């Protein structure tokens, strides 16, 4: 990730970069966003390293090089922190996936289009492993509100896959899902496969699960056609 804070980035900038003070200080809104970005970076690192249950506001603040008072200016507690980080990471991934879909206009083969989309998704996770841990692993242990958020995001990704497949079917004549639930089932499988890699480190590179994910989706599509 780049050092400059960007609202669209899940964790813009390293937590150790100091914010200028005095007459050279940036405007208040920039300082607030920079602080929040540093806290997100730090929170993702702490959640990935020790898990949500053992994380604390103090640990996140220390990781960010900030005071606990600054943490509490942004988040009421660590639950609010992980929920905000989850939302930010999910929005970032969805924006990147939408951009990846828009870059496939010249593709004339559905399997290749699918391979590119899955490749883009896995590349995001590989580039941002701490945020991937929050999005796919640590959020599960963060309580009922977190699980509701996770279910909502899985629904969004299911809709995304279903709509993308339907659009490509019109253009390429590829098979379509028999029902939206089939796309949601594929998303559930994708989340579990990548979550397992994040938990176990097997395979060593998360991008290596791409063929498995591709077979899952194509298998569901072609079974639907046979049925």
PDB file of C-alpha atoms in Angstrom:
ATOM      1  CA  UNK A   1       0.000   0.000   0.000  1.00  0.00           C
ATOM      2  CA  UNK A   2       1.081   3.537  -0.576  1.00  0.00           C
ATOM      3  CA  UNK A   3       2.074   5.856   2.225  1.00  0.00           C
ATOM      4  CA  UNK A   4      -0.426   8.549   1.279  1.00  0.00           C
ATOM      5  CA  UNK A   5      -3.830   8.090   2.900  1.00  0.00           C
ATOM      6  CA  UNK A   6      -6.614   7.431   0.426  1.00  0.00           C
ATOM      7  CA  UNK A   7     -10.195   6.955   1.600  1.00  0.00           C
ATOM      8  CA  UNK A   8     -10.631   4.037  -0.788  1.00  0.00           C
ATOM      9  CA  UNK A   9      -7.668   2.084   0.599  1.00  0.00           C
ATOM     10  CA  UNK A  10      -8.355  -0.434   3.363  1.00  0.00           C
ATOM     11  CA  UNK A  11      -5.235   0.580   5.307  1.00  0.00           C
ATOM     12  CA  UNK A  12      -3.682   3.651   3.695  1.00  0.00           C
ATOM     13  CA  UNK A  13      -0.138   4.217   4.861  1.00  0.00           C
ATOM     14  CA  UNK A  14       2.170   2.769   7.486  1.00  0.00           C
ATOM     15  CA  UNK A  15       1.176   3.287  11.101  1.00  0.00           C
ATOM     16  CA  UNK A  16       4.565   4.769  11.949  1.00  0.00           C
ATOM     17  CA  UNK A  17       4.398   7.836   9.651  1.00  0.00           C
ATOM     18  CA  UNK A  18       4.098  10.966  11.853  1.00  0.00           C
ATOM     19  CA  UNK A  19       1.556  13.680  11.121  1.00  0.00           C
ATOM     20  CA  UNK A  20       3.127  17.165  10.704  1.00  0.00           C
ATOM     21  CA  UNK A  21       2.257  19.647  13.439  1.00  0.00           C
ATOM     22  CA  UNK A  22       2.245  23.401  13.917  1.00  0.00           C
ATOM     23  CA  UNK A  23       1.783  25.751  10.987  1.00  0.00           C
ATOM     24  CA  UNK A  24       2.760  22.961   8.595  1.00  0.00           C
ATOM     25  CA  UNK A  25      -0.014  20.705   9.847  1.00  0.00           C
ATOM     26  CA  UNK A  26      -2.627  19.608   7.281  1.00  0.00           C
ATOM     27  CA  UNK A  27      -6.289  20.663   7.649  1.00  0.00           C
ATOM     28  CA  UNK A  28      -8.260  19.059  10.485  1.00  0.00           C
ATOM     29  CA  UNK A  29     -10.239  16.731   8.225  1.00  0.00           C
ATOM     30  CA  UNK A  30      -7.002  15.458   6.676  1.00  0.00           C
ATOM     31  CA  UNK A  31      -5.457  14.902  10.100  1.00  0.00           C
ATOM     32  CA  UNK A  32      -8.532  13.018  11.282  1.00  0.00           C
ATOM     33  CA  UNK A  33      -8.531  10.784   8.209  1.00  0.00           C
ATOM     34  CA  UNK A  34      -4.793  10.191   8.564  1.00  0.00           C
ATOM     35  CA  UNK A  35      -5.254   9.200  12.201  1.00  0.00           C
ATOM     36  CA  UNK A  36      -8.107   6.874  11.288  1.00  0.00           C
ATOM     37  CA  UNK A  37      -6.074   5.310   8.493  1.00  0.00           C
ATOM     38  CA  UNK A  38      -3.151   4.690  10.851  1.00  0.00           C
ATOM     39  CA  UNK A  39      -5.493   3.138  13.388  1.00  0.00           C
ATOM     40  CA  UNK A  40      -6.962   0.878  10.698  1.00  0.00           C
ATOM     41  CA  UNK A  41      -3.468  -0.203   9.673  1.00  0.00           C
ATOM     42  CA  UNK A  42      -2.553  -0.898  13.273  1.00  0.00           C
ATOM     43  CA  UNK A  43      -5.823  -2.665  14.086  1.00  0.00           C
ATOM     44  CA  UNK A  44      -5.487  -4.972  11.093  1.00  0.00           C
ATOM     45  CA  UNK A  45      -1.953  -5.869  12.159  1.00  0.00           C
ATOM     46  CA  UNK A  46      -2.974  -6.536  15.766  1.00  0.00           C
ATOM     47  CA  UNK A  47      -6.080  -8.550  14.857  1.00  0.00           C
ATOM     48  CA  UNK A  48      -4.033 -10.652  12.430  1.00  0.00           C
ATOM     49  CA  UNK A  49      -1.217 -11.194  14.936  1.00  0.00           C
ATOM     50  CA  UNK A  50      -3.064 -11.991  18.172  1.00  0.00           C
ATOM     51  CA  UNK A  51      -6.688 -12.471  17.107  1.00  0.00           C
ATOM     52  CA  UNK A  52      -9.728 -10.348  17.889  1.00  0.00           C
ATOM     53  CA  UNK A  53     -10.318 -11.909  21.313  1.00  0.00           C
ATOM     54  CA  UNK A  54      -6.855 -10.981  22.597  1.00  0.00           C
ATOM     55  CA  UNK A  55      -6.640  -7.595  20.886  1.00  0.00           C
ATOM     56  CA  UNK A  56      -7.145  -4.400  22.871  1.00  0.00           C
ATOM     57  CA  UNK A  57      -7.508  -0.685  22.303  1.00  0.00           C
ATOM     58  CA  UNK A  58      -4.168  -0.262  24.046  1.00  0.00           C
ATOM     59  CA  UNK A  59      -2.432  -2.683  21.671  1.00  0.00           C
ATOM     60  CA  UNK A  60      -3.917  -0.984  18.615  1.00  0.00           C
ATOM     61  CA  UNK A  61      -2.947   2.457  19.911  1.00  0.00           C
ATOM     62  CA  UNK A  62       0.603   1.303  20.614  1.00  0.00           C
ATOM     63  CA  UNK A  63       0.869  -0.248  17.151  1.00  0.00           C
ATOM     64  CA  UNK A  64      -0.307   3.035  15.615  1.00  0.00           C
ATOM     65  CA  UNK A  65       2.038   5.133  17.755  1.00  0.00           C
ATOM     66  CA  UNK A  66      -0.932   6.977  19.234  1.00  0.00           C
ATOM     67  CA  UNK A  67      -2.539   7.409  22.621  1.00  0.00           C
ATOM     68  CA  UNK A  68      -5.554   5.426  23.775  1.00  0.00           C
ATOM     69  CA  UNK A  69      -7.389   8.744  23.952  1.00  0.00           C
ATOM     70  CA  UNK A  70      -6.917   9.140  20.196  1.00  0.00           C
ATOM     71  CA  UNK A  71      -8.228   5.622  19.629  1.00  0.00           C
ATOM     72  CA  UNK A  72     -11.372   6.444  21.603  1.00  0.00           C
ATOM     73  CA  UNK A  73     -11.881   9.631  19.610  1.00  0.00           C
ATOM     74  CA  UNK A  74     -12.460   7.379  16.598  1.00  0.00           C
ATOM     75  CA  UNK A  75     -13.963   4.195  18.066  1.00  0.00           C
ATOM     76  CA  UNK A  76     -16.031   3.493  21.161  1.00  0.00           C
ATOM     77  CA  UNK A  77     -14.335   0.121  21.659  1.00  0.00           C
ATOM     78  CA  UNK A  78     -12.524  -2.613  19.745  1.00  0.00           C
ATOM     79  CA  UNK A  79     -15.814  -3.979  18.393  1.00  0.00           C
ATOM     80  CA  UNK A  80     -16.575  -0.655  16.720  1.00  0.00           C
ATOM     81  CA  UNK A  81     -13.020  -0.647  15.407  1.00  0.00           C
ATOM     82  CA  UNK A  82     -13.212  -4.064  13.762  1.00  0.00           C
ATOM     83  CA  UNK A  83     -16.659  -3.312  12.318  1.00  0.00           C
ATOM     84  CA  UNK A  84     -15.379  -0.096  10.750  1.00  0.00           C
ATOM     85  CA  UNK A  85     -12.269  -1.850   9.467  1.00  0.00           C
ATOM     86  CA  UNK A  86     -14.394  -4.670   8.059  1.00  0.00           C
ATOM     87  CA  UNK A  87     -16.683  -2.217   6.256  1.00  0.00           C
ATOM     88  CA  UNK A  88     -13.718  -0.344   4.806  1.00  0.00           C
ATOM     89  CA  UNK A  89     -11.995  -3.525   3.640  1.00  0.00           C
ATOM     90  CA  UNK A  90     -15.197  -4.916   2.106  1.00  0.00           C
ATOM     91  CA  UNK A  91     -15.857  -1.669   0.224  1.00  0.00           C
ATOM     92  CA  UNK A  92     -12.293  -1.659  -1.067  1.00  0.00           C
ATOM     93  CA  UNK A  93     -12.472  -5.253  -2.303  1.00  0.00           C
ATOM     94  CA  UNK A  94     -15.823  -4.655  -3.996  1.00  0.00           C
ATOM     95  CA  UNK A  95     -14.517  -1.510  -5.712  1.00  0.00           C
ATOM     96  CA  UNK A  96     -11.452  -3.377  -6.950  1.00  0.00           C
ATOM     97  CA  UNK A  97     -13.569  -6.270  -8.213  1.00  0.00           C
ATOM     98  CA  UNK A  98     -15.878  -3.877 -10.043  1.00  0.00           C
ATOM     99  CA  UNK A  99     -12.845  -2.312 -11.717  1.00  0.00           C
ATOM    100  CA  UNK A 100     -11.505  -5.752 -12.653  1.00  0.00           C
ATOM    101  CA  UNK A 101     -14.821  -6.685 -14.249  1.00  0.00           C
ATOM    102  CA  UNK A 102     -14.769  -3.472 -16.257  1.00  0.00           C
ATOM    103  CA  UNK A 103     -11.345  -4.366 -17.637  1.00  0.00           C
ATOM    104  CA  UNK A 104     -12.487  -7.640 -19.236  1.00  0.00           C
ATOM    105  CA  UNK A 105     -14.462  -6.222 -22.136  1.00  0.00           C
ATOM    106  CA  UNK A 106     -12.195  -7.806 -24.742  1.00  0.00           C
ATOM    107  CA  UNK A 107     -12.482 -11.309 -23.240  1.00  0.00           C
ATOM    108  CA  UNK A 108     -14.500 -13.727 -25.383  1.00  0.00           C
ATOM    109  CA  UNK A 109     -14.272 -16.829 -23.181  1.00  0.00           C
ATOM    110  CA  UNK A 110     -16.164 -17.199 -19.909  1.00  0.00           C
ATOM    111  CA  UNK A 111     -13.547 -19.380 -18.244  1.00  0.00           C
ATOM    112  CA  UNK A 112     -10.913 -16.741 -18.965  1.00  0.00           C
ATOM    113  CA  UNK A 113     -13.174 -13.953 -17.683  1.00  0.00           C
ATOM    114  CA  UNK A 114     -13.780 -15.931 -14.506  1.00  0.00           C
ATOM    115  CA  UNK A 115     -10.066 -16.661 -14.124  1.00  0.00           C
ATOM    116  CA  UNK A 116      -9.264 -12.951 -14.350  1.00  0.00           C
ATOM    117  CA  UNK A 117     -11.887 -12.020 -11.767  1.00  0.00           C
ATOM    118  CA  UNK A 118     -10.734 -14.676  -9.322  1.00  0.00           C
ATOM    119  CA  UNK A 119      -7.136 -13.682  -9.950  1.00  0.00           C
ATOM    120  CA  UNK A 120      -7.944 -10.059  -9.139  1.00  0.00           C
ATOM    121  CA  UNK A 121      -9.713 -11.084  -5.925  1.00  0.00           C
ATOM    122  CA  UNK A 122      -6.845 -13.267  -4.745  1.00  0.00           C
ATOM    123  CA  UNK A 123      -4.292 -10.612  -5.677  1.00  0.00           C
ATOM    124  CA  UNK A 124      -6.057  -8.152  -3.371  1.00  0.00           C
ATOM    125  CA  UNK A 125      -5.927 -10.647  -0.504  1.00  0.00           C
ATOM    126  CA  UNK A 126      -2.266 -11.414  -1.195  1.00  0.00           C
ATOM    127  CA  UNK A 127      -1.353  -7.721  -1.197  1.00  0.00           C
ATOM    128  CA  UNK A 128      -3.270  -6.979   2.020  1.00  0.00           C
ATOM    129  CA  UNK A 129      -2.944 -10.082   4.231  1.00  0.00           C
ATOM    130  CA  UNK A 130      -3.755  -8.360   7.533  1.00  0.00           C
ATOM    131  CA  UNK A 131      -6.944  -6.868   6.138  1.00  0.00           C
ATOM    132  CA  UNK A 132      -7.814 -10.233   4.573  1.00  0.00           C
ATOM    133  CA  UNK A 133      -7.562 -11.758   8.054  1.00  0.00           C
ATOM    134  CA  UNK A 134     -10.029  -9.186   9.372  1.00  0.00           C
ATOM    135  CA  UNK A 135     -12.432  -9.538   6.451  1.00  0.00           C
ATOM    136  CA  UNK A 136     -12.462 -13.331   6.340  1.00  0.00           C
ATOM    137  CA  UNK A 137     -11.260 -14.763   9.661  1.00  0.00           C
ATOM    138  CA  UNK A 138     -11.235 -12.465  12.702  1.00  0.00           C
ATOM    139  CA  UNK A 139     -14.655 -10.957  12.006  1.00  0.00           C
ATOM    140  CA  UNK A 140     -16.254 -14.337  12.773  1.00  0.00           C
ATOM    141  CA  UNK A 141     -15.318 -14.080  16.454  1.00  0.00           C
ATOM    142  CA  UNK A 142     -16.322 -10.453  16.903  1.00  0.00           C
ATOM    143  CA  UNK A 143     -19.921 -11.017  18.001  1.00  0.00           C
ATOM    144  CA  UNK A 144     -23.461 -10.978  16.561  1.00  0.00           C
ATOM    145  CA  UNK A 145     -23.191  -7.573  14.887  1.00  0.00           C
ATOM    146  CA  UNK A 146     -20.048  -8.674  13.109  1.00  0.00           C
ATOM    147  CA  UNK A 147     -21.720 -11.842  11.857  1.00  0.00           C
ATOM    148  CA  UNK A 148     -24.636  -9.790  10.541  1.00  0.00           C
ATOM    149  CA  UNK A 149     -22.135  -7.577   8.693  1.00  0.00           C
ATOM    150  CA  UNK A 150     -20.381 -10.652   7.293  1.00  0.00           C
ATOM    151  CA  UNK A 151     -23.675 -12.169   6.104  1.00  0.00           C
ATOM    152  CA  UNK A 152     -24.592  -8.897   4.390  1.00  0.00           C
ATOM    153  CA  UNK A 153     -21.226  -8.734   2.624  1.00  0.00           C
ATOM    154  CA  UNK A 154     -21.500 -12.353   1.505  1.00  0.00           C
ATOM    155  CA  UNK A 155     -24.933 -11.525   0.083  1.00  0.00           C
ATOM    156  CA  UNK A 156     -23.433  -8.584  -1.823  1.00  0.00           C
ATOM    157  CA  UNK A 157     -20.695 -10.760  -3.275  1.00  0.00           C
ATOM    158  CA  UNK A 158     -23.273 -13.397  -4.179  1.00  0.00           C
ATOM    159  CA  UNK A 159     -25.327 -10.790  -6.024  1.00  0.00           C
ATOM    160  CA  UNK A 160     -22.180  -9.529  -7.708  1.00  0.00           C
ATOM    161  CA  UNK A 161     -21.256 -13.009  -8.963  1.00  0.00           C
ATOM    162  CA  UNK A 162     -24.812 -13.754 -10.089  1.00  0.00           C
ATOM    163  CA  UNK A 163     -25.193 -10.475 -11.977  1.00  0.00           C
ATOM    164  CA  UNK A 164     -21.743 -10.710 -13.531  1.00  0.00           C
ATOM    165  CA  UNK A 165     -22.474 -14.225 -14.751  1.00  0.00           C
ATOM    166  CA  UNK A 166     -25.820 -13.135 -16.198  1.00  0.00           C
ATOM    167  CA  UNK A 167     -24.180 -10.229 -18.042  1.00  0.00           C
ATOM    168  CA  UNK A 168     -21.459 -12.465 -19.470  1.00  0.00           C
ATOM    169  CA  UNK A 169     -24.052 -15.056 -20.499  1.00  0.00           C
ATOM    170  CA  UNK A 170     -25.750 -12.460 -22.681  1.00  0.00           C
ATOM    171  CA  UNK A 171     -22.450 -11.578 -24.334  1.00  0.00           C
ATOM    172  CA  UNK A 172     -20.674 -14.936 -24.443  1.00  0.00           C
ATOM    173  CA  UNK A 173     -23.454 -17.500 -24.269  1.00  0.00           C
ATOM    174  CA  UNK A 174     -22.012 -19.171 -21.173  1.00  0.00           C
ATOM    175  CA  UNK A 175     -24.099 -21.180 -18.682  1.00  0.00           C
ATOM    176  CA  UNK A 176     -26.008 -19.273 -16.012  1.00  0.00           C
ATOM    177  CA  UNK A 177     -26.780 -20.082 -12.403  1.00  0.00           C
ATOM    178  CA  UNK A 178     -30.098 -21.886 -11.984  1.00  0.00           C
ATOM    179  CA  UNK A 179     -30.913 -19.623  -9.032  1.00  0.00           C
ATOM    180  CA  UNK A 180     -29.269 -16.808  -7.066  1.00  0.00           C
ATOM    181  CA  UNK A 181     -28.721 -19.275  -4.226  1.00  0.00           C
ATOM    182  CA  UNK A 182     -26.266 -21.173  -6.434  1.00  0.00           C
ATOM    183  CA  UNK A 183     -24.102 -18.064  -6.700  1.00  0.00           C
ATOM    184  CA  UNK A 184     -24.320 -17.558  -2.930  1.00  0.00           C
ATOM    185  CA  UNK A 185     -23.221 -21.174  -2.445  1.00  0.00           C
ATOM    186  CA  UNK A 186     -20.173 -20.484  -4.609  1.00  0.00           C
ATOM    187  CA  UNK A 187     -19.335 -17.400  -2.548  1.00  0.00           C
ATOM    188  CA  UNK A 188     -19.629 -19.462   0.628  1.00  0.00           C
ATOM    189  CA  UNK A 189     -17.182 -21.988  -0.803  1.00  0.00           C
ATOM    190  CA  UNK A 190     -14.798 -19.245  -1.923  1.00  0.00           C
ATOM    191  CA  UNK A 191     -14.845 -17.594   1.509  1.00  0.00           C
ATOM    192  CA  UNK A 192     -14.142 -20.911   3.231  1.00  0.00           C
ATOM    193  CA  UNK A 193     -11.276 -21.888   0.916  1.00  0.00           C
ATOM    194  CA  UNK A 194      -9.505 -18.550   1.267  1.00  0.00           C
ATOM    195  CA  UNK A 195     -10.237 -18.380   5.005  1.00  0.00           C
ATOM    196  CA  UNK A 196      -8.661 -21.799   5.468  1.00  0.00           C
ATOM    197  CA  UNK A 197      -5.543 -20.646   3.641  1.00  0.00           C
ATOM    198  CA  UNK A 198      -5.344 -17.570   5.858  1.00  0.00           C
ATOM    199  CA  UNK A 199      -5.752 -19.689   8.995  1.00  0.00           C
ATOM    200  CA  UNK A 200      -3.330 -22.462   8.068  1.00  0.00           C
ATOM    201  CA  UNK A 201      -0.918 -20.900   5.580  1.00  0.00           C
ATOM    202  CA  UNK A 202      -1.558 -23.793   3.188  1.00  0.00           C
ATOM    203  CA  UNK A 203      -0.871 -23.397   0.349  1.00  0.00           C
ATOM    204  CA  UNK A 204       1.900 -20.885   1.041  1.00  0.00           C
ATOM    205  CA  UNK A 205       0.568 -18.389  -1.514  1.00  0.00           C
ATOM    206  CA  UNK A 206      -3.158 -17.660  -1.387  1.00  0.00           C
ATOM    207  CA  UNK A 207      -3.181 -17.190  -5.166  1.00  0.00           C
ATOM    208  CA  UNK A 208      -2.558 -20.915  -5.533  1.00  0.00           C
ATOM    209  CA  UNK A 209      -6.179 -21.667  -4.601  1.00  0.00           C
ATOM    210  CA  UNK A 210      -7.402 -20.063  -7.849  1.00  0.00           C
ATOM    211  CA  UNK A 211      -7.862 -23.356  -9.766  1.00  0.00           C
ATOM    212  CA  UNK A 212      -9.988 -24.769  -6.938  1.00  0.00           C
ATOM    213  CA  UNK A 213     -12.234 -21.714  -6.898  1.00  0.00           C
ATOM    214  CA  UNK A 214     -12.573 -21.807 -10.666  1.00  0.00           C
ATOM    215  CA  UNK A 215     -13.601 -25.480 -10.590  1.00  0.00           C
ATOM    216  CA  UNK A 216     -16.186 -24.778  -7.890  1.00  0.00           C
ATOM    217  CA  UNK A 217     -17.939 -22.090  -9.927  1.00  0.00           C
ATOM    218  CA  UNK A 218     -17.706 -23.865 -13.277  1.00  0.00           C
ATOM    219  CA  UNK A 219     -18.830 -27.103 -11.642  1.00  0.00           C
ATOM    220  CA  UNK A 220     -21.976 -25.484 -10.274  1.00  0.00           C
ATOM    221  CA  UNK A 221     -22.719 -23.797 -13.596  1.00  0.00           C
ATOM    222  CA  UNK A 222     -22.331 -26.929 -15.675  1.00  0.00           C
ATOM    223  CA  UNK A 223     -24.170 -29.160 -13.205  1.00  0.00           C
ATOM    224  CA  UNK A 224     -27.046 -26.695 -13.440  1.00  0.00           C
ATOM    225  CA  UNK A 225     -26.960 -27.044 -17.236  1.00  0.00           C
ATOM    226  CA  UNK A 226     -26.958 -30.859 -17.096  1.00  0.00           C
ATOM    227  CA  UNK A 227     -29.806 -30.870 -14.595  1.00  0.00           C
TER     228      UNK A 227
END
